Tab-separated table of C-alpha atoms in Angstrom:
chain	number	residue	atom	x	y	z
A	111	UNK	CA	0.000	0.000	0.000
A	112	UNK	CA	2.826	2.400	0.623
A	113	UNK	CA	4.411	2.765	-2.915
A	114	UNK	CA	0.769	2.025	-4.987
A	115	UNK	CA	-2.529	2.579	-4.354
A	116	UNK	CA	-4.550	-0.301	-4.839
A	117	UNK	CA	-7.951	1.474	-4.007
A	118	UNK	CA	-9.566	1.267	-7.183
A	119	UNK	CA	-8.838	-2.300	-7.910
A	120	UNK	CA	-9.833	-3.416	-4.468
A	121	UNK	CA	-13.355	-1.870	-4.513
A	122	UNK	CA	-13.915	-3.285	-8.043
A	123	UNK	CA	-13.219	-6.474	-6.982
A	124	UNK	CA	-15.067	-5.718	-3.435
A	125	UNK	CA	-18.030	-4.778	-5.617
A	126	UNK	CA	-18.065	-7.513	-7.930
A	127	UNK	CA	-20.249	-10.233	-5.787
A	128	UNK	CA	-22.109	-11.444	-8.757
A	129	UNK	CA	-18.978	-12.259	-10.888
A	130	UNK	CA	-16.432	-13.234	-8.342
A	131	UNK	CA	-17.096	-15.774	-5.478
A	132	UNK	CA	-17.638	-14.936	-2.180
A	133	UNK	CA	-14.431	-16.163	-1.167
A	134	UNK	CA	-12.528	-13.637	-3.309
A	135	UNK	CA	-15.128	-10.150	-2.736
A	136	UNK	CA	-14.829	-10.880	1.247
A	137	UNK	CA	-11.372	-10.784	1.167
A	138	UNK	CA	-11.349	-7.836	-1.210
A	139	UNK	CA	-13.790	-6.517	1.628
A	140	UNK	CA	-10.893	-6.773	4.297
A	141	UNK	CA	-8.131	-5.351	1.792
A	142	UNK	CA	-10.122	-2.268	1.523
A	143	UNK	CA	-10.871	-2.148	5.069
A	144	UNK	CA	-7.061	-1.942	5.569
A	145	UNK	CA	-7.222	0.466	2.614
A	146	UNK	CA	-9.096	3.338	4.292
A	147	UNK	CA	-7.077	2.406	7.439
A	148	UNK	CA	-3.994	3.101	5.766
A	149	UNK	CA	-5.349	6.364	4.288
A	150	UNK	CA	-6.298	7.722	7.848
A	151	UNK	CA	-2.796	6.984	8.991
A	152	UNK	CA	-1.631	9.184	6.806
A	153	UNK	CA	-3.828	11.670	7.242
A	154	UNK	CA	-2.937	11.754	10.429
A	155	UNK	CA	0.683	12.030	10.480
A	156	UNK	CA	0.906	15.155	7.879
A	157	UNK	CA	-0.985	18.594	7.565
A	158	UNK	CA	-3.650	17.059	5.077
A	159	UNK	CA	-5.825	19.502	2.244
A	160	UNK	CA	-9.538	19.344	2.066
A	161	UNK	CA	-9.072	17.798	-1.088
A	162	UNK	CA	-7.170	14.754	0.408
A	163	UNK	CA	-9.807	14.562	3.253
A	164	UNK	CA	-13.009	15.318	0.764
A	165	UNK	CA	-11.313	12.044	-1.637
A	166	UNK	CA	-10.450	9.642	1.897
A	167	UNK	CA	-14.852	10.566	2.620
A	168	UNK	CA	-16.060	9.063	-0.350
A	169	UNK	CA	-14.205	6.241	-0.130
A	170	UNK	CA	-15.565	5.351	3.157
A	171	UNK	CA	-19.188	6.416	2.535
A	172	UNK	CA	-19.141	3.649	-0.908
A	173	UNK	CA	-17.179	1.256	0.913
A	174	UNK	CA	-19.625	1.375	3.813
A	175	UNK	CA	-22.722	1.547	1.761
A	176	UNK	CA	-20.927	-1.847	-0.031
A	177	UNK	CA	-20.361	-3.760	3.280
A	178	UNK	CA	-23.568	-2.954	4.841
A	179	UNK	CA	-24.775	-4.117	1.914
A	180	UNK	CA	-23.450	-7.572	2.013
A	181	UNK	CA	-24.533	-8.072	5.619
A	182	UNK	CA	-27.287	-10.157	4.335
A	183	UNK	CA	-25.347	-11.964	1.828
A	184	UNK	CA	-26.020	-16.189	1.260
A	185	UNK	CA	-21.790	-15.888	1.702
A	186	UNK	CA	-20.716	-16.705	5.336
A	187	UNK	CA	-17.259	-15.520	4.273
A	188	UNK	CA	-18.490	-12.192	2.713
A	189	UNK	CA	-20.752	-11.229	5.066
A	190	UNK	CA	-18.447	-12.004	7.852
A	191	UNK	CA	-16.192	-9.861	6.480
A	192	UNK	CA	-18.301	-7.491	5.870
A	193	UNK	CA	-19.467	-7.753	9.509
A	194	UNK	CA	-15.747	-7.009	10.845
A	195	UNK	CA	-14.959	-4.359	8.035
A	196	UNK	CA	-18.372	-2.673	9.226
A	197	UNK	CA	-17.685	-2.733	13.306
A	198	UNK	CA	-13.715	-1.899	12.709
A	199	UNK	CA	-14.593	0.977	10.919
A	200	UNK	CA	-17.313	1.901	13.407
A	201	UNK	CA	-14.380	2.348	16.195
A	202	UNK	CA	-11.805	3.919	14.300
A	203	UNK	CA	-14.566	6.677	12.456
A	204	UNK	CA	-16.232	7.348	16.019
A	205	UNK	CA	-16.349	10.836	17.309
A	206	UNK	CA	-12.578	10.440	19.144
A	207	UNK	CA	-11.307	10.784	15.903
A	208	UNK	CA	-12.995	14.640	15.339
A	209	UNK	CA	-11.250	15.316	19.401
A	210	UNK	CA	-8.003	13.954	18.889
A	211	UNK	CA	-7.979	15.019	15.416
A	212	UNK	CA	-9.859	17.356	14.478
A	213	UNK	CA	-8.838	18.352	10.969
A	214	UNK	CA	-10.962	14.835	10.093
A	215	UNK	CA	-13.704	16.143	12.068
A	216	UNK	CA	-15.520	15.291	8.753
A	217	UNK	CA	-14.861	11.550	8.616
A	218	UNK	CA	-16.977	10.241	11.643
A	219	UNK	CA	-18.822	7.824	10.625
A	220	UNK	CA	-22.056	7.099	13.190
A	221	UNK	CA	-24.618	4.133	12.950
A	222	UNK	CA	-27.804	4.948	12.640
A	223	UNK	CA	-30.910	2.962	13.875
A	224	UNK	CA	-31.462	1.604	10.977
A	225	UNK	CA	-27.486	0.319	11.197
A	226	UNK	CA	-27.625	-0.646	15.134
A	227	UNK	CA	-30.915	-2.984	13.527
A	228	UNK	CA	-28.999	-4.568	10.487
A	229	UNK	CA	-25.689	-5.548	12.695
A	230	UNK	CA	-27.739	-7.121	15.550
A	231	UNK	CA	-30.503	-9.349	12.911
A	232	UNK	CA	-27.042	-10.403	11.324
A	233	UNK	CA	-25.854	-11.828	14.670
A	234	UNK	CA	-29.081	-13.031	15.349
A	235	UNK	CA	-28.880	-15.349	11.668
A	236	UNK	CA	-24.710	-15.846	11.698
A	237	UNK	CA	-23.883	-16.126	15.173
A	238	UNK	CA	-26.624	-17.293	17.894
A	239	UNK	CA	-27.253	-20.573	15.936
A	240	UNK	CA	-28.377	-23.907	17.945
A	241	UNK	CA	-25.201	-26.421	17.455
A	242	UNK	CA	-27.699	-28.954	15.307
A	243	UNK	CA	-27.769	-25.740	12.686
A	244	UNK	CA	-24.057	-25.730	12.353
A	245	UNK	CA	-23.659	-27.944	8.997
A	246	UNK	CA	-19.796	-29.075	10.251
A	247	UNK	CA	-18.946	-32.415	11.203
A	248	UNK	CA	-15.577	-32.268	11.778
A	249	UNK	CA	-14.269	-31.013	15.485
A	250	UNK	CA	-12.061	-28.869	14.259
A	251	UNK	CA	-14.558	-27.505	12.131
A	252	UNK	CA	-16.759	-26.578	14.393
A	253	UNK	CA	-14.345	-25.183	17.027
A	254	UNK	CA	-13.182	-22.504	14.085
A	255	UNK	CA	-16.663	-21.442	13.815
A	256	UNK	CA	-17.373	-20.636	17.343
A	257	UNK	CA	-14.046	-18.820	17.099
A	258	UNK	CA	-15.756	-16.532	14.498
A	259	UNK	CA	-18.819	-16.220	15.716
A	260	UNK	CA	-17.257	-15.197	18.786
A	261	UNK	CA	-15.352	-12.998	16.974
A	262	UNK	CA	-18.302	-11.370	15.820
A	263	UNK	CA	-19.890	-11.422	18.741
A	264	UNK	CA	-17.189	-8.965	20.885
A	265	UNK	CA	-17.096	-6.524	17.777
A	266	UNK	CA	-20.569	-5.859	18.047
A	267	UNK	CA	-20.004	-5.689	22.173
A	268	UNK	CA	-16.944	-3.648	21.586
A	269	UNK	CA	-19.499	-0.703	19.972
A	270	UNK	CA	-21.227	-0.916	22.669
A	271	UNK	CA	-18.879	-0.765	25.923
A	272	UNK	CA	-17.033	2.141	24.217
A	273	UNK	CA	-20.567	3.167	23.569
A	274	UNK	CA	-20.087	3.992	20.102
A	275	UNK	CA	-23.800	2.662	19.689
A	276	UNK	CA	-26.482	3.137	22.616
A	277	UNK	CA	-26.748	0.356	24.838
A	278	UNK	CA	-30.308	-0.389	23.772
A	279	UNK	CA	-28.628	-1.427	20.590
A	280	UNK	CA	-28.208	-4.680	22.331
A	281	UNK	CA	-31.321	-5.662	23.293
A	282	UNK	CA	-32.163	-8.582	21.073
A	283	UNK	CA	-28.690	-10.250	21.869
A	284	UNK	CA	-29.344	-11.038	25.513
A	285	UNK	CA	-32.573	-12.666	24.396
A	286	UNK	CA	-30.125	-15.862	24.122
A	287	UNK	CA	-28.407	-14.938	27.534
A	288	UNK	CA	-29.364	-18.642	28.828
A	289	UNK	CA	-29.370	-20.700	26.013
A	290	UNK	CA	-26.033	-19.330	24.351
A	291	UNK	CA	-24.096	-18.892	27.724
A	292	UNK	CA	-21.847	-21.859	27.084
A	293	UNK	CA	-20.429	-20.402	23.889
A	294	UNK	CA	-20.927	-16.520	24.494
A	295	UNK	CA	-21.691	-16.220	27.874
A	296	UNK	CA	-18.307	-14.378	29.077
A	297	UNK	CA	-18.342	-12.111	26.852
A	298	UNK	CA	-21.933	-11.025	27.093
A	299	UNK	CA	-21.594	-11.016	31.227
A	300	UNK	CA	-18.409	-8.812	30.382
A	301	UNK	CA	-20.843	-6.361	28.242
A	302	UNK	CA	-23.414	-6.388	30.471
A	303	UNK	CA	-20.760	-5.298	33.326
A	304	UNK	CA	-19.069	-2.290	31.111
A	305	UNK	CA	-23.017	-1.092	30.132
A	306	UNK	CA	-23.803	-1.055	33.879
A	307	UNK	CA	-20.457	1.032	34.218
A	308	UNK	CA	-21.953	3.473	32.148
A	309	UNK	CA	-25.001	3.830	32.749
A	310	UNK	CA	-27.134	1.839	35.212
A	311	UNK	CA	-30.128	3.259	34.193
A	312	UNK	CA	-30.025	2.799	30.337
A	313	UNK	CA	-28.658	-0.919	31.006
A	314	UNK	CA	-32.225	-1.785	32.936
A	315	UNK	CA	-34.037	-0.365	30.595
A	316	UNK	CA	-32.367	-1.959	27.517
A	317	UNK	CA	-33.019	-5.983	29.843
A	318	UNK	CA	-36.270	-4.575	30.241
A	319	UNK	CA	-36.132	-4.163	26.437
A	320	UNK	CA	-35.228	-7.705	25.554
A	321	UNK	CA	-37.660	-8.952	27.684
A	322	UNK	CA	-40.575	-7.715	25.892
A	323	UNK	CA	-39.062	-8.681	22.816
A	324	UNK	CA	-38.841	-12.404	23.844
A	325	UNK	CA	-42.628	-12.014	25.195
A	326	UNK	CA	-43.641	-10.433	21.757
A	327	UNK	CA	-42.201	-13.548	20.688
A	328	UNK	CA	-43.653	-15.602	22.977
A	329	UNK	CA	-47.253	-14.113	22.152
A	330	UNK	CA	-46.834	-14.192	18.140
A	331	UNK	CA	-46.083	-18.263	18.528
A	332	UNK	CA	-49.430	-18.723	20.469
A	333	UNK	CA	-51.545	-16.964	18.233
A	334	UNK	CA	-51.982	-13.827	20.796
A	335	UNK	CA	-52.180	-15.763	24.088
A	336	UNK	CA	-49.385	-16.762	26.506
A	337	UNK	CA	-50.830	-19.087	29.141
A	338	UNK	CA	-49.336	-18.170	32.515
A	339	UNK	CA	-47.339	-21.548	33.715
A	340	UNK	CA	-46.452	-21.997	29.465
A	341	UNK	CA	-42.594	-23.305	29.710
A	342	UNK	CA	-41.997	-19.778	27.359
A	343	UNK	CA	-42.985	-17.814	30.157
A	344	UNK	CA	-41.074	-19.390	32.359
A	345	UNK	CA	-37.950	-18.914	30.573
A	346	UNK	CA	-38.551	-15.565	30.077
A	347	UNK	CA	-39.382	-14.825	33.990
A	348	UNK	CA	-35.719	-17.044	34.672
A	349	UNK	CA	-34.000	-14.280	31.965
A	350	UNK	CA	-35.106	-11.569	33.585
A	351	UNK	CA	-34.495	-13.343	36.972
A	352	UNK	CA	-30.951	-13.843	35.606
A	353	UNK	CA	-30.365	-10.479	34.089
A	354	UNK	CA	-31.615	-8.463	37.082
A	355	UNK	CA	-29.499	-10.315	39.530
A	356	UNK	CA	-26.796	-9.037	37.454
A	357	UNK	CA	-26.949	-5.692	39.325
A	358	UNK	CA	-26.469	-6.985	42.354
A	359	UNK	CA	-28.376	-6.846	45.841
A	360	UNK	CA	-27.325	-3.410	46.985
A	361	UNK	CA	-31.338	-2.248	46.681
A	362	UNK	CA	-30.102	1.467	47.388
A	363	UNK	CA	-26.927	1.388	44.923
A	364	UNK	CA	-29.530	0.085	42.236
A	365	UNK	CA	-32.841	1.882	43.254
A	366	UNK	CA	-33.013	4.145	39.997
A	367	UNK	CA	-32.116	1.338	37.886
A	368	UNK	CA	-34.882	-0.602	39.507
A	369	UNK	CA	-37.351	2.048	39.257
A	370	UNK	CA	-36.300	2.406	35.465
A	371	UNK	CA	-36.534	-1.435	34.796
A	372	UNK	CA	-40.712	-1.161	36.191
A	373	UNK	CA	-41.179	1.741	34.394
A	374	UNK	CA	-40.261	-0.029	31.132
A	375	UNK	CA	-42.533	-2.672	32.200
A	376	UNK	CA	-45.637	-0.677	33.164
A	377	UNK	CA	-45.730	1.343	29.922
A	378	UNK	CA	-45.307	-2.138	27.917
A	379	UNK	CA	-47.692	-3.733	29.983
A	380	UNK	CA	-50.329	-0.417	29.367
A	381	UNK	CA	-49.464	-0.513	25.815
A	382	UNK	CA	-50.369	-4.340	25.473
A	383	UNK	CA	-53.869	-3.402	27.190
A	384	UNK	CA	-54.846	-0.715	25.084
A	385	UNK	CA	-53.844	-2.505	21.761
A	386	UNK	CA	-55.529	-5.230	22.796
């Protein structure tokens, strides 16, 4: 990269997913990812023009509209790619780059809602699968795919802890709290521990959150009505028993969040009533 730029040929390639496998465009995915990298590190290190800066902008606005893109790509290799092209960039375009330098004030690169929604579906299809979905036979195999979709897994946390997205953002992760604790279940508790950190109140209301997405869930699978000793239920009441206790038992330390966490639930609960 230092004595040619390879931009041009890399987002070709990198846009190419109907001619080239997806072997070949995910990796072209990663090379531009380094790309843009490359072009911010020197950006950095020398008194750049608006010109320089303006050219470095669109690169990263096609390159991002490219990877997003592919997030919902048949390719496990592209889209995982595209995953870890989308979450890197997401860190090193946050708004620390406009304080510690802010002649690329204009490169910060935020996600959106509509962003936060696409990165947590794709975890919800790529990396909280049930083991019998997993199509490998082989050990080793399998052991290199929970590697990845662990991998995943703490990018996506990573936005969140450094709170480049809002910790509601991960609301329909810690619907699997339980049932993917095994594989995930340090890294989520780790998450869960930095969101508390800061802010207790936000972190209640994003559990409270999740929970009424697993009872939406719950309700659309038996045709409107949840019976009130249904095994669903109970595993949602033990994921919210399980979440809570997560704050710990210090009822005056945790009081707001507390009060925050019933809020959430009153208002869903009156909602429910009146749409009902």
């Amino acid at each position: 990269m230092t004595g040619l730029d390879l931009w041009d040929s890399l987002i070709r390639v990198a846009q190419a997913s109907n001619e080239a496998s997806g072997e070949v465009v995910g990796q072209a995915v990663a090379c531009c990812t380094k790309a843009i990298l490359w072009h911010i590190a020197r950006l950095s290190e020398s008194d750049a023009d608006k010109t320089e800066i303006s050219k470095v902008r669109r690169m990263i606005n096609l390159f991002m509209e490219i990877a997003i893109g592919y997030l919902d790509n048949p390719s496990k290799r592209l889209s995982y790619e595209s995953f870890l092209s989308v979450c890197d960039l997401l860190v090193v375009l946050s708004r620390h780059l406009a304080v510690h330098l802010p002649s690329l004030r204009s490169l910060v690169y935020t996600a959106d809602r509509e962003l936060e929604l696409k990165l947590t579906n794709y975890l919800e299809r790529r990396v909280f699968v049930d083991d019998e979905e997993e199509e490998e036979e082989d050990e080793n195999a399998k052991f290199e795919s929970l590697h990845e979709r662990r991998t995943q897994l703490a990018a996506f946390c990573k936005l969140v802890i450094y709170n480049f997205v809002p910790i509601r953002a991960a609301a329909p992760l810690y619907k699997y709290y339980i049932r993917s604790f095994n594989d995930f279940g340090d890294i989520m508790k780790s998450t869960l521990a930095k969101s508390r950190e800061i802010n207790r109140i936000h972190t209640a209301r994003m559990i409270a959150q999740c929970l009424q997405l697993c009872y939406n869930e719950l309700e659309a699978t038996s045709n409107g009505h949840v019976e009130h000793g249904s095994e669903g239920l109970q595993a949602v009441k033990e994921l919210a028993r399980r979440l809570n206790l997560s704050f710990g038992l210090d009822l005056i330390k945790i009081r707001g969040a507390m009060v925050a966490f019933h809020s959430e639930g009153i208002q869903f609960c009156v909602a429910s009533a009146a749409a009902a």
